[in-house]
Coordinates of C-alpha atoms and ligand atoms in Angstrom, one line a residue:
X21 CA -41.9 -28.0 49.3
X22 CA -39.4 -30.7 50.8
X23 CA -37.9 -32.9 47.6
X24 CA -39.5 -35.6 46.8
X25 CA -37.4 -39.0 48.3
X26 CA -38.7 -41.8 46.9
X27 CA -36.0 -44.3 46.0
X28 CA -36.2 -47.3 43.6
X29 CA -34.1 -50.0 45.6
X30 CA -33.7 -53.8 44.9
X31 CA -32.5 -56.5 47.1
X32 CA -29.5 -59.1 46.7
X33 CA -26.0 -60.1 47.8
X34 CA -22.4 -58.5 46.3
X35 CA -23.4 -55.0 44.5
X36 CA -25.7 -53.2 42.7
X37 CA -26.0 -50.0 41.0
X38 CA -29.9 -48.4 41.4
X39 CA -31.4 -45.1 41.6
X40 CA -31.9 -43.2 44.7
X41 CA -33.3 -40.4 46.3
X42 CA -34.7 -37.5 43.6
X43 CA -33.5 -40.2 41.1
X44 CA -29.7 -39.9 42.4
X45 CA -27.4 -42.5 40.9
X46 CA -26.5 -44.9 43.9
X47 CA -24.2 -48.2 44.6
X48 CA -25.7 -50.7 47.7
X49 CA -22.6 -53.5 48.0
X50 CA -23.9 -55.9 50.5
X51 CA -21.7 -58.6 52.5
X52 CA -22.7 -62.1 53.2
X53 CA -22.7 -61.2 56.9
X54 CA -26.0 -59.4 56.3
X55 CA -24.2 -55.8 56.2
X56 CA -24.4 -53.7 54.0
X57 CA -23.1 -49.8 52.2
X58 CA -24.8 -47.1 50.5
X59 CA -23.2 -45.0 48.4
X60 CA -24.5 -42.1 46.2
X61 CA -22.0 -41.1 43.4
X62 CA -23.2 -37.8 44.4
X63 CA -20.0 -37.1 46.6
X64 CA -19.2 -40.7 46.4
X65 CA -21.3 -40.2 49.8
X66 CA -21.6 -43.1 52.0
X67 CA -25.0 -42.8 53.4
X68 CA -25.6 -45.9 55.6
X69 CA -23.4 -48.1 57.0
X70 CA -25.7 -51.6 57.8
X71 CA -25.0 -54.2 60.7
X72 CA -25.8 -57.7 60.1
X73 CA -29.2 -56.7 62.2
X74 CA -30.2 -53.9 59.7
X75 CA -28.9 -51.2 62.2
X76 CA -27.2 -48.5 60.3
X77 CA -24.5 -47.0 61.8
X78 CA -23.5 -43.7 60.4
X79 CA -26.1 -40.7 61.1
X80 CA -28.1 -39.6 58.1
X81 CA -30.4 -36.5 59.1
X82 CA -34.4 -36.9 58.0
X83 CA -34.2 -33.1 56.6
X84 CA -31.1 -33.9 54.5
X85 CA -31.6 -32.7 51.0
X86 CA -30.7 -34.9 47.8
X87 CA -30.2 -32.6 45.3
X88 CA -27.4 -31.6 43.0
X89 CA -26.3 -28.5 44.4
X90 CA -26.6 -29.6 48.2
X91 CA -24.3 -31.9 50.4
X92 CA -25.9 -34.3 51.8
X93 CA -26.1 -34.6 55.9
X94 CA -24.9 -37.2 57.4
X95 CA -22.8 -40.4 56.1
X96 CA -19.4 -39.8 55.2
X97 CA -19.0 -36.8 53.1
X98 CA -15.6 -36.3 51.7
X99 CA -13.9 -32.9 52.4
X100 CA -11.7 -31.7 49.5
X101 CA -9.7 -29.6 48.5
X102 CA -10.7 -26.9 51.5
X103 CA -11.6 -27.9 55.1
X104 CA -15.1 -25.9 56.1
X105 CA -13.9 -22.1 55.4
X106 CA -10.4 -22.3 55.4
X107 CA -10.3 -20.8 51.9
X108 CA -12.2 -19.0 49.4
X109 CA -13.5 -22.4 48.0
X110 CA -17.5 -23.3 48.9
X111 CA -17.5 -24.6 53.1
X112 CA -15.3 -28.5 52.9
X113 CA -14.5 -27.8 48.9
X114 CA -17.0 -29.3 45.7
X115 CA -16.4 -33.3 46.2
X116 CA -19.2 -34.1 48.1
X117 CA -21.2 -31.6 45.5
X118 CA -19.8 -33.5 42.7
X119 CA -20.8 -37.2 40.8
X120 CA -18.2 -39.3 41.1
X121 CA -17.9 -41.8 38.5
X122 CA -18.1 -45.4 39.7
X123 CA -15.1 -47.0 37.8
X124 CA -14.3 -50.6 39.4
X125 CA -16.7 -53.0 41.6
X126 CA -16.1 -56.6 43.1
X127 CA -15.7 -58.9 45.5
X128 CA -11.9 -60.2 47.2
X129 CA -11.8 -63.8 47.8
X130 CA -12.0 -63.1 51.5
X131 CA -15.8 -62.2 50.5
X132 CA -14.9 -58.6 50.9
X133 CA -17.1 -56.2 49.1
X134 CA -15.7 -53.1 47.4
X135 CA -16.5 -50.3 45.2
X136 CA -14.1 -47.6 43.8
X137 CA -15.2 -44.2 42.6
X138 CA -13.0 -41.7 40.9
X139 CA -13.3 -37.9 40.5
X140 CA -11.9 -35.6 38.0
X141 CA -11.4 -32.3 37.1
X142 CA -14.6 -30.4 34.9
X143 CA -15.2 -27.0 33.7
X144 CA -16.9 -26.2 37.0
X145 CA -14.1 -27.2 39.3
X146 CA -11.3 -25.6 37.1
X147 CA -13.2 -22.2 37.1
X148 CA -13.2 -22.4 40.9
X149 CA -10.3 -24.3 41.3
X150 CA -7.4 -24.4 38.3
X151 CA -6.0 -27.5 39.0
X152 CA -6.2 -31.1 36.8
X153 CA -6.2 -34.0 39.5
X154 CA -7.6 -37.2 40.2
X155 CA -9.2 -38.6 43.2
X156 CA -9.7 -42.4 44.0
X157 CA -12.0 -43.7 46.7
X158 CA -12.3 -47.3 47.5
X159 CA -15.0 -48.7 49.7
X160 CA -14.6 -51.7 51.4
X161 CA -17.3 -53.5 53.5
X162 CA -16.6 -56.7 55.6
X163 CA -17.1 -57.1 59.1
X164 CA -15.9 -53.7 58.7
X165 CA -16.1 -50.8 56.9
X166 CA -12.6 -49.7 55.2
X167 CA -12.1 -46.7 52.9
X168 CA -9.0 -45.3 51.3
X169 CA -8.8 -42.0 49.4
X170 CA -6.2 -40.7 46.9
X171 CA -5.6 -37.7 45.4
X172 CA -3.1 -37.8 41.7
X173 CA -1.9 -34.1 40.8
X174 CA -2.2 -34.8 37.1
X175 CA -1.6 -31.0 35.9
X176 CA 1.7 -29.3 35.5
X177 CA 1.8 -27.5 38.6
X178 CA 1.9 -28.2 42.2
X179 CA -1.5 -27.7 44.1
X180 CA -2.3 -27.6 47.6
X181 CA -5.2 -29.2 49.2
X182 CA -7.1 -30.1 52.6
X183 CA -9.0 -33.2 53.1
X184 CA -11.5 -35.0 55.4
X185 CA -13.8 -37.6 56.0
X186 CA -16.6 -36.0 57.8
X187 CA -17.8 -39.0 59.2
X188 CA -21.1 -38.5 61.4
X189 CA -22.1 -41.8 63.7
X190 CA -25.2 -42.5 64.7
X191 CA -25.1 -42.5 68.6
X192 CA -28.1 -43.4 70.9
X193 CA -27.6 -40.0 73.2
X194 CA -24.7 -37.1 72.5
X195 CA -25.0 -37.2 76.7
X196 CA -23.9 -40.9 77.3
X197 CA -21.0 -41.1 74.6
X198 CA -17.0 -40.6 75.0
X199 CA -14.3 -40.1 72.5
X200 CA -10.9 -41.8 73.8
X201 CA -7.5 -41.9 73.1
X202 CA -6.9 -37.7 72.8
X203 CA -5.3 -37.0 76.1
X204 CA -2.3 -34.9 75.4
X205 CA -2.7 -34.2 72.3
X206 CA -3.0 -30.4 70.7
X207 CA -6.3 -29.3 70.0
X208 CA -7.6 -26.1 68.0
X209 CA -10.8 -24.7 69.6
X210 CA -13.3 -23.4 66.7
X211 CA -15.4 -22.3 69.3
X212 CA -12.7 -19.9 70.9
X213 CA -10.8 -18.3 68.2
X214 CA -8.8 -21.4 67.1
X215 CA -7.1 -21.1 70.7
X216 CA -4.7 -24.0 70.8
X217 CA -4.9 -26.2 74.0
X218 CA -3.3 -29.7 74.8
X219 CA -6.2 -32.0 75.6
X220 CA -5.9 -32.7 78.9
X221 CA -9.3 -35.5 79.5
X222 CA -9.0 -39.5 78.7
X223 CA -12.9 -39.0 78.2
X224 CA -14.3 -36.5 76.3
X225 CA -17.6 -35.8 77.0
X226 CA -20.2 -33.7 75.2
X227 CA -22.0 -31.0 77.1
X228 CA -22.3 -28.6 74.4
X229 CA -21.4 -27.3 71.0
X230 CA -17.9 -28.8 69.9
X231 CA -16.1 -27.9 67.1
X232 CA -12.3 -29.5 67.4
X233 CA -9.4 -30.1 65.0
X234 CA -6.6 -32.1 67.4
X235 CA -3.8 -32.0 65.5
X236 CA -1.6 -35.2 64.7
X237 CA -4.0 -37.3 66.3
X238 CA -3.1 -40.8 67.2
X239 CA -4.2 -43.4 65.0
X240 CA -6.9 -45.2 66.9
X241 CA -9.8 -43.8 68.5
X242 CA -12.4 -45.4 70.8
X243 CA -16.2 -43.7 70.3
X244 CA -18.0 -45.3 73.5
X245 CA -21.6 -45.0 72.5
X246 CA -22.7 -46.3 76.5
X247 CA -26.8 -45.7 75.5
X248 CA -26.1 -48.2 72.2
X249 CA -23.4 -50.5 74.6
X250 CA -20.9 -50.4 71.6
X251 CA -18.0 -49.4 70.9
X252 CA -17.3 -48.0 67.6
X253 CA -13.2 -48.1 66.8
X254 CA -11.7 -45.5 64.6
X255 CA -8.2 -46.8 62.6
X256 CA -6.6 -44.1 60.2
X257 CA -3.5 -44.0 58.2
X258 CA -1.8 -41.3 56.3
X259 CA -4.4 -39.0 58.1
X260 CA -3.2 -36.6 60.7
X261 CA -5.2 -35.2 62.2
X262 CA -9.1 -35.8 64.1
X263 CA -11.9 -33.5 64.6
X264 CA -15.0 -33.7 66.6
X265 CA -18.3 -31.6 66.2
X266 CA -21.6 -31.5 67.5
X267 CA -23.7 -28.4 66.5
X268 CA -25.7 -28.8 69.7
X269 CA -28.8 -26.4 70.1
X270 CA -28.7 -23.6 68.7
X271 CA -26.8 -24.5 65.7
X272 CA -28.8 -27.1 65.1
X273 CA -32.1 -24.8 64.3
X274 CA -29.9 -22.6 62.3
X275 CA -29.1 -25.7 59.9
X276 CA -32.0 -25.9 57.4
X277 CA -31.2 -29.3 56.5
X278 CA -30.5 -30.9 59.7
X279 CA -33.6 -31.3 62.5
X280 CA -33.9 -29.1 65.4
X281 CA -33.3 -32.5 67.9
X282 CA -31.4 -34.6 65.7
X283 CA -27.8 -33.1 67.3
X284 CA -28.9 -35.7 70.3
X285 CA -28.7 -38.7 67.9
X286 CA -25.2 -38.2 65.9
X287 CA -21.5 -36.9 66.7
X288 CA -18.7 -36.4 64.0
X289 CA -15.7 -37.6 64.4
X290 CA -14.0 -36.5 60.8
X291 CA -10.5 -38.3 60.1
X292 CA -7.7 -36.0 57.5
X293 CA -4.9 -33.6 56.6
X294 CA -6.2 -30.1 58.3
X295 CA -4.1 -28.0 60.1
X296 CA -1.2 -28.3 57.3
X297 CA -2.2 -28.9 54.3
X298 CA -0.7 -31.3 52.0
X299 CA 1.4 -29.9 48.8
X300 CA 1.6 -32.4 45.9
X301 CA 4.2 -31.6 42.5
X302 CA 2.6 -32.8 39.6
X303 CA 2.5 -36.4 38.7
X304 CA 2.6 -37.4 42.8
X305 CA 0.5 -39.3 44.8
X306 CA -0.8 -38.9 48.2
X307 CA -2.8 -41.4 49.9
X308 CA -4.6 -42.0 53.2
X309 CA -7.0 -44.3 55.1
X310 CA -9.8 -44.9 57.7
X311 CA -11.4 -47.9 59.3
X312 CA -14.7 -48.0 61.3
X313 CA -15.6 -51.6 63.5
X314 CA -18.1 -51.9 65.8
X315 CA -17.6 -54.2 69.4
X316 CA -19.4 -54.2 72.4
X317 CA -19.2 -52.4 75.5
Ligands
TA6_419 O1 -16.0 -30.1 60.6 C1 -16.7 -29.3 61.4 C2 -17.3 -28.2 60.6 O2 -16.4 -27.5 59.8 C3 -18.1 -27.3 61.5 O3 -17.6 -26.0 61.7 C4 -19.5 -27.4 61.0 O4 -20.1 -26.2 60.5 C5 -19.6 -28.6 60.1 O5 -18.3 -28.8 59.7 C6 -20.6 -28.8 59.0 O6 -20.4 -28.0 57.9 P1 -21.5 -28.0 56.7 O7 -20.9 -27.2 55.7 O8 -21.7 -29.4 56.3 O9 -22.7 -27.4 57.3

């Protein structure tokens, strides 16, 4: 039986807190441009991404599940403390499995909209994971979308972690977008037993299944979305590295919640500490950023 997705939404400027999906707690902070964010404290998921017009920008799949125990696909899930299977840990780690408490709301006086969520340790992490830490993310929405994550080692000992934002756009046809600004730098190649390659295209195209991490990535991207004539522009700080999936095809129909076509419609490009993860002593701080804006091609 597919879950039942009726939400309960209201309408207004600034922010308010409602129920979702399956009765999932949920933030909307809308700007006075007309744009607007969706967040479920499930994952502190971003889920839409508005433009003035009503367009959202991220990708969110029809067959995503709401639920508890699932991720949900599409949006910007947040990736911690393991990137996909890297470890022992459940594929991209238990924040986007986890509610997130929402602990700080507002508005700046240059009309900018935020919310901050926070994320502890609980029984269920500790028995997976034993570590005591505190994660911070912040959203921002103005005429663009700005969100900084931090992770607080708050236990006695030192941890190590991996961390993402495994942001998936919504693109008018994977055929007729380009990423741009990787030229020359190192790439691992899920696809081909983590082979390690310099990338050597100014535009990379999509023609089939891509699963990337390019290590120490620069810190702005171009996404050329030709079939939407935008540009979406990809800023990042205290993030090294970039990667870029599509499931394409056959992937795509293995993914139960994720539709069979849909891979023609979204690309990820996910912003993070990968290929080394980051080692934090107890009572440190790390801290690290990503900015999405739209133009016009
Ligand atoms: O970031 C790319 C990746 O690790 C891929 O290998 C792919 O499987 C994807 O993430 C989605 O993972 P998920 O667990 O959300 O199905």
């Amino acid at each position: 039986m597919k879950p039942d997705r009726r939400a309960t939404s209201q309408s207004g400027m600034g922010i308010i807190q409602d129920t979702g999906l399956n009765g999932l707690p949920r933030i909307v902070l809308t700007h006075s441009s007309g744009a607007s964010v969706e967040i479920y404290r499930h994952g502190a998921h971003v889920t839409a991404w508005k433009n003035e017009g009503g367009e959202n920008l991220l990708f969110l799949s029809r067959e995503s599940r709401f639920e508890r125990s699932h991720p949900i696909r599409g949006g910007i899930p947040v990736v911690f403390p393991q990137f996909s299977d890297e470890g022992a840990l459940p594929k991209h780690g238990f924040a986007r499995t986890n509610e997130w408490a929402l602990v700080k709301n507002g508005q700046l006086s240059d009309g900018t909209v935020f919310a901050t969520l926070r994320l502890e340790e609980n029984p269920d992490t500790i028995r997976i994971w034993p570590h005591r830490f505190a994660l911070e993310y912040s959203v921002r929405l103005s005429d663009a979308l700005a969100v900084r994550l931090s992770v607080t080692n708050t236990g006695d000992n030192p941890f190590r972690f991996q961390i993402a934002l495994h942001t998936y756009f919504q693109v008018a046809d994977i055929r007729l977008i380009a990423m741009l600004g990787l030229r020359g730098i190192e790439l691992v190649d899920g696809l081909r037993q983590n082979v390690r390659e310099k990338e050597t295209r100014e535009r990379i195209a999509f023609e089939g299944e891509t699963d990337r991490v390019y290590v120490q990535a620069p810190n702005r991207l171009i996404l050329s979305d030709a079939g939407h004539h935008r540009e979406l522009y990809i800023e990042k700080s205290g993030m090294n590295d970039v990667v870029i999936w599509n499931p394409w095809i056959d992937k795509s129909v293995k993914m139960e919640d994720f539709g069979d076509d849909e891979y023609q419609r979204m690309v990820c490009v996910e912003t993070g500490n990968i290929a080394v993860p980051i080692v934090l002593s107890p009572g440190a701080r790390w801290e690290g950023a990503t900015k999405f804006s739209v133009g016009s091609e």
